[in-house]
Short mmCIF file of C-alpha atoms in Angstrom, two decimals:
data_model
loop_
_atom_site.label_atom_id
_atom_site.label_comp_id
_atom_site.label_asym_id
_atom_site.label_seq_id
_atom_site.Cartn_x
_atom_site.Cartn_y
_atom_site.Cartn_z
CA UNK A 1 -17.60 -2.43 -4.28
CA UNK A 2 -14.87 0.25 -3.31
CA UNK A 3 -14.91 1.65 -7.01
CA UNK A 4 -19.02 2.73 -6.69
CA UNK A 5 -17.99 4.80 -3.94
CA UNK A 6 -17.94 8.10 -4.15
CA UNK A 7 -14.73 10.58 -2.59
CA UNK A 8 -15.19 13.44 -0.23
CA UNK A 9 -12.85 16.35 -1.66
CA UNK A 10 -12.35 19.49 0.07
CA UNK A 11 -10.13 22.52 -0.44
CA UNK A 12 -9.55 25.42 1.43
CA UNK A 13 -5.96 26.81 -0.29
CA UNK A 14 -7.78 30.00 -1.43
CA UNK A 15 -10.71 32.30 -0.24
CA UNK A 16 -13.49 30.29 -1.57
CA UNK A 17 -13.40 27.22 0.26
CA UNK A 18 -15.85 24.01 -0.89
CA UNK A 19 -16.72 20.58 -0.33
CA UNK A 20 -17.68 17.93 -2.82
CA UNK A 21 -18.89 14.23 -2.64
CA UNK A 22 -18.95 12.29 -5.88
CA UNK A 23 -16.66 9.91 -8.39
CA UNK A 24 -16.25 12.53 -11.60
CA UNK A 25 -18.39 13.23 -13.45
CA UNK A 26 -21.06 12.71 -11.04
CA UNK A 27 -21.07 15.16 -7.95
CA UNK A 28 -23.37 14.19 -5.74
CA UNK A 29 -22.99 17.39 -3.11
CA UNK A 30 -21.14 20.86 -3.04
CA UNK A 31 -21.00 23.11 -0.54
CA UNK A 32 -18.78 26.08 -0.56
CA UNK A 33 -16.93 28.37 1.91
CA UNK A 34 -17.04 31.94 1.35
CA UNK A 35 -15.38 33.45 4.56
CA UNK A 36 -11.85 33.11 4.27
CA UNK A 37 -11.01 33.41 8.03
CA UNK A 38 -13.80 30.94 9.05
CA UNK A 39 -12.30 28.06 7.22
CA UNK A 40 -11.08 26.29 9.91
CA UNK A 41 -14.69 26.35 12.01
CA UNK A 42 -16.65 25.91 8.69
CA UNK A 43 -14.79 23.20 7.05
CA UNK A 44 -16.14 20.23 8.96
CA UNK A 45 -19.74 21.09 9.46
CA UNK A 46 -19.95 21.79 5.57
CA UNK A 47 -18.56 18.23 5.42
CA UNK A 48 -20.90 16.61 7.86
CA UNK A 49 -23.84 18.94 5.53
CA UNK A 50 -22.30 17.59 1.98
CA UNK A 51 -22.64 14.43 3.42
CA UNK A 52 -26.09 15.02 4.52
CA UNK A 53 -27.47 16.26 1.52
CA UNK A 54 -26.67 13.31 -0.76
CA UNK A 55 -27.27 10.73 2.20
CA UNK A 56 -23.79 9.29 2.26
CA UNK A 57 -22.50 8.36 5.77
CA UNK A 58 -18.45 8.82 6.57
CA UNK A 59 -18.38 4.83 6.48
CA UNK A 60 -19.88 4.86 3.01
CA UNK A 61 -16.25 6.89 1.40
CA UNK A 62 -14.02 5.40 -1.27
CA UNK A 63 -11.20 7.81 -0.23
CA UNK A 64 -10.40 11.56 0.54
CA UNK A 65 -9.01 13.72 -1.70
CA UNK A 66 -7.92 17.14 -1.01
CA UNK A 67 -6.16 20.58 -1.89
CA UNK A 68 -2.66 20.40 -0.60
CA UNK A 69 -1.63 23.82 -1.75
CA UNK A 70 0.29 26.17 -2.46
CA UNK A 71 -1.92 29.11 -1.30
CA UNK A 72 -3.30 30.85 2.04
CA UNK A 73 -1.21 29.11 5.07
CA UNK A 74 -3.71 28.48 7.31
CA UNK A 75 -6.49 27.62 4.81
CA UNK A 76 -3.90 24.85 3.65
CA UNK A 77 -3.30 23.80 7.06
CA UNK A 78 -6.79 23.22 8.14
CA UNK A 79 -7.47 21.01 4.64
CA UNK A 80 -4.49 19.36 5.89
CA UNK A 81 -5.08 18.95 9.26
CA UNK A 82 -8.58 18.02 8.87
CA UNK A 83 -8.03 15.40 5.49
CA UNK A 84 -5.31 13.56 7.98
CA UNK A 85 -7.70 13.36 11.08
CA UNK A 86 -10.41 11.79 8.77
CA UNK A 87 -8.42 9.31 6.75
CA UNK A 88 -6.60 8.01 9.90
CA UNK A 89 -10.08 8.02 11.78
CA UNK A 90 -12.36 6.26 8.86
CA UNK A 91 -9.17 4.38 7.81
CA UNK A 92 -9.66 5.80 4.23
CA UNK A 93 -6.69 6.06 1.84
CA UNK A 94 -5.76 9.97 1.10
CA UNK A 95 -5.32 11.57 -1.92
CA UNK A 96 -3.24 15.07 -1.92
CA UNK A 97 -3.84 16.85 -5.44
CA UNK A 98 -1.97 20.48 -6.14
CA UNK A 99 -4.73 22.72 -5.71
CA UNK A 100 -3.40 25.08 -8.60
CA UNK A 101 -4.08 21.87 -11.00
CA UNK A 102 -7.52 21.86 -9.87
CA UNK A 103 -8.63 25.55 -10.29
CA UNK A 104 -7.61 24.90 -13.58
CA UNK A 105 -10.10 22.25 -13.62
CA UNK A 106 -12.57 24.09 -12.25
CA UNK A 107 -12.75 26.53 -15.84
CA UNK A 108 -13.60 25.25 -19.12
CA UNK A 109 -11.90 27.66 -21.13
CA UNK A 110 -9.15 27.09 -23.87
CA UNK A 111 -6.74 23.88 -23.23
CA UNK A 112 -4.10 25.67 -22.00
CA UNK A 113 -4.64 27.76 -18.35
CA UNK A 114 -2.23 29.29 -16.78
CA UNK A 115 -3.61 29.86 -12.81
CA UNK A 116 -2.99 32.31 -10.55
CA UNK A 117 -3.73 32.67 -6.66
CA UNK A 118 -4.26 35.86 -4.97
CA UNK A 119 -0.69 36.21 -2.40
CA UNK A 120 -1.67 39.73 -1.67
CA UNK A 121 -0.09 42.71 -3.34
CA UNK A 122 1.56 41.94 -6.53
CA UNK A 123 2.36 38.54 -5.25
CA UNK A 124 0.85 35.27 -6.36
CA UNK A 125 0.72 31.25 -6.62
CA UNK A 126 0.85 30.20 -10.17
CA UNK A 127 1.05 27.01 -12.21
CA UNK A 128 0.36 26.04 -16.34
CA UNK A 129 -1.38 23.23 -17.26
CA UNK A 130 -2.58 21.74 -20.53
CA UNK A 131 -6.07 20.54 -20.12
CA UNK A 132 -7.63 18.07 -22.48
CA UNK A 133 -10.74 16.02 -22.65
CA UNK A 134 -8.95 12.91 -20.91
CA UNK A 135 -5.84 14.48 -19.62
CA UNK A 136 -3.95 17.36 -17.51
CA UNK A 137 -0.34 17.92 -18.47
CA UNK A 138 1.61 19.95 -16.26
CA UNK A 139 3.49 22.99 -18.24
CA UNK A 140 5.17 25.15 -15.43
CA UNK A 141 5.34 23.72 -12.28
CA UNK A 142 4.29 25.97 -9.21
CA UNK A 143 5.69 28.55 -8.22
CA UNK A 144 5.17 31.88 -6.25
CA UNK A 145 6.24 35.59 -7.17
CA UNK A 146 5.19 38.36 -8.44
CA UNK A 147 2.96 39.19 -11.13
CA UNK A 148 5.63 41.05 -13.01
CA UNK A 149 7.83 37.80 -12.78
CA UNK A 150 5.17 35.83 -14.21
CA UNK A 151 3.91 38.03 -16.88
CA UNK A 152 7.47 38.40 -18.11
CA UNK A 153 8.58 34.90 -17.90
CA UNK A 154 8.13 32.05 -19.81
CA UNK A 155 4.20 31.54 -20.71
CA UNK A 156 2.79 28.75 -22.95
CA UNK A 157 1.68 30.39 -26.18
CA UNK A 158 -2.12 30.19 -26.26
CA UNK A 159 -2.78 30.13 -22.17
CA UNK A 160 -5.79 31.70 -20.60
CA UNK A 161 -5.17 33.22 -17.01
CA UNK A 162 -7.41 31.75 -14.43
CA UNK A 163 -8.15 31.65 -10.70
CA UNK A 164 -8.62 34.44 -8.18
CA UNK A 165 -5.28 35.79 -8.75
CA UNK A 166 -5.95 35.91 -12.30
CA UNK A 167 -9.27 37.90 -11.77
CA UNK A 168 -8.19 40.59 -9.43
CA UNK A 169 -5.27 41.45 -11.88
CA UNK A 170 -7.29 41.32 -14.94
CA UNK A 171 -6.41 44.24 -16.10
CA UNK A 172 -2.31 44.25 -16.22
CA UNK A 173 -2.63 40.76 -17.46
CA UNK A 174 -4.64 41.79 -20.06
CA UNK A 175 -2.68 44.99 -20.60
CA UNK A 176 0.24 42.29 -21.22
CA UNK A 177 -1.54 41.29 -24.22
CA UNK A 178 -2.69 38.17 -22.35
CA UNK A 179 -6.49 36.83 -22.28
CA UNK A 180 -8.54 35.81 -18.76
CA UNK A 181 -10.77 33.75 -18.33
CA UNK A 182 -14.48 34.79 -16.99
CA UNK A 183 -14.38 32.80 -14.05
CA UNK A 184 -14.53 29.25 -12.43
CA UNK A 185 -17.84 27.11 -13.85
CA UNK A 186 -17.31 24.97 -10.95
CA UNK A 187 -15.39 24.39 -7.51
CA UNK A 188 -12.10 23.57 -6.66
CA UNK A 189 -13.51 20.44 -4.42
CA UNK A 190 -15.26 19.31 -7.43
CA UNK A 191 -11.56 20.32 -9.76
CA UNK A 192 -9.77 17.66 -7.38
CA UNK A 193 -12.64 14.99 -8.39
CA UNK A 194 -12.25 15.72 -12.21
CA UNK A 195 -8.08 15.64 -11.29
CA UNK A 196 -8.52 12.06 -9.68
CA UNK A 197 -10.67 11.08 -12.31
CA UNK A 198 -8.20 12.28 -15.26
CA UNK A 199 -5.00 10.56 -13.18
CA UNK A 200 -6.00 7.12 -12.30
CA UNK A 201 -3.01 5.59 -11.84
CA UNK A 202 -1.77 8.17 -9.19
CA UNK A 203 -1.37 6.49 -5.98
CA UNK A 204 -2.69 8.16 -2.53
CA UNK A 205 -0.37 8.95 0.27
CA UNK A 206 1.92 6.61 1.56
CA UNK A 207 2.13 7.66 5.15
CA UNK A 208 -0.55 10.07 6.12
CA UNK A 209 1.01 10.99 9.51
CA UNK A 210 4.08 11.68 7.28
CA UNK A 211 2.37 13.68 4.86
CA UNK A 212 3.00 17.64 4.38
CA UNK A 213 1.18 20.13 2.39
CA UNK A 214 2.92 21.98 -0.57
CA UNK A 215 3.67 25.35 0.68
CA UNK A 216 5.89 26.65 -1.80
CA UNK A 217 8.02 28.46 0.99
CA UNK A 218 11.54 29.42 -0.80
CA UNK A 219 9.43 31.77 -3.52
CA UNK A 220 9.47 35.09 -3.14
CA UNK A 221 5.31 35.12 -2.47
CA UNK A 222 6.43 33.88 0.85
CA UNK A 223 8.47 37.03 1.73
CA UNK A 224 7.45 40.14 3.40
CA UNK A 225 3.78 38.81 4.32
CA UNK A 226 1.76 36.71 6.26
CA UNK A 227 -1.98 35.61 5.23
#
C-alpha cells in the first residue's frame, strides 16, 4: 500500500545539502552534500546512492518531498528543478516544505527555535517556529534581512537561535542576550520527513509544472548580493 512507502526528501537551500529516504520516524538512508557549489552535479547521484543503500528503487516512492527555500538561489533551484523532473517522470505527487521549518526540525533543543540562514555578510533567512512533540506552529513567518533587524525585532520570548546563520553569528546573538543552539542532531532532508510527518493533512502540489520555489525576493537579504 502507498502509505508503507517511504518519501525521498532532499534539500539543497543551504551549504549542507542531504538526501533522505524514509516515512518519519524511520529513515532508512541519508546522504549529505557538503560542497556548496557542487550541488547541482551531486544532488542526483547522492539520490540514486540513498536509494541504493536502503534497496529502494525510484518505482518503489510514496512521494517527494523537498526544501523549497528561502536560501542560496541556485541551491534552491536545483532542489527545484530536480524534485519537478522526478515527480513528473515517476508520476509521484510533490511535496514543497519551507526549508527554514525544517532546520528547525533538524535540532532538538527548547520548543521554541528561531532559524537563521547564512545570506552572507550581516544578511540572513530567518523564520520562528514552535516545535512540539506532535506539532510545528509557525511564529514569524520568513523573512530575510539583516541580523540587526532580526535581533531587534520582535522575537518569541524563550527561542533558541538555530541553523547555519545562527552558528556563524553566535556571538552577537548571544551578546543580544539571546541563547544558540549547539547545532543540528540531524539533516534538513530528514527535517522535511519529520515536517510531513507532523502535517498530515497538508496537501502536495497542485500543478508541479506550475510550481515555484520560495525565494523571498522583496527582503532586503536579496539586495546588494548574489550567492
Amino acid at each position: 500500500m502507498t502509505a508503507d512507502l517511504p518519501y525521498l526528501a532532499f534539500d539543497t537551500s543551504a551549504a549542507a545539502g542531504s538526501v533522505a529516504i524514509g516515512a518519519w520516524p524511520r529513515v532508512m538512508a541519508c546522504r549529505l552534500l557538503e560542497e556548496r557549489h557542487g550541488h547541482a552535479a551531486q544532488l542526483v547521484p547522492a539520490i540514486d546512492r540513498a536509494l541504493a543503500d536502503c534497496g529502494v528503487d525510484r518505482e518503489g516512492l510514496r512521494g517527494i518531498v523537498v526544501g523549497e527555500g528561502p536560501g542560496s538561489f541556485t541551491g534552491v533551484r536545483v532542489a527545484a528543478a530536480t524534485a519537478k523532473g522526478l515527480a513528473h517522470a515517476l508520476d509521484l505527487p510533490l511535496w514543497a516544505i519551507p526549508s527554514l521549518a525544517a532546520a528547525a526540525l533538524a535540532e532538538d533543543v527548547g520548543t521554541i527555535r528561531y532559524v537563521l540562514f547564512d545570506a552572507r555578510s550581516d544578511r540572513v533567512y530567518g523564520a520562528c517556529y514552535g516545535v512540539g512533540s506532535s506539532s510545528v506552529q509557525e511564529l514569524v513567518e520568513p523573512h530575510g534581512g539583516t541580523l540587526r533587524e532580526v535581533l531587534s525585532g520582535d522575537v518569541p520570548g524563550g527561542a533558541v537561535f538555530v541553523g547555519d546563520g545562527s552558528h556563524r553569528h553566535r556571538a552577537a546573538i548571544e551578546g543580544a542576550g539571546f541563547a544558540v543552539g549547539p547545532g543540528p542532531s540531524r539533516s534538513l532532508a530528514e527535517g522535511l520527513l519529520r515536517l510531513v510527518a507532523l502535517r498530515p493533512g497538508v496537501s502536495p502540489v497542485a500543478q508541479v509544472a506550475a510550481w515555484e520555489p520560495r525565494y523571498v525576493r522583496a527582503a532586503s537579504a536579496e539586495r546588494g548580493w548574489s550567492p
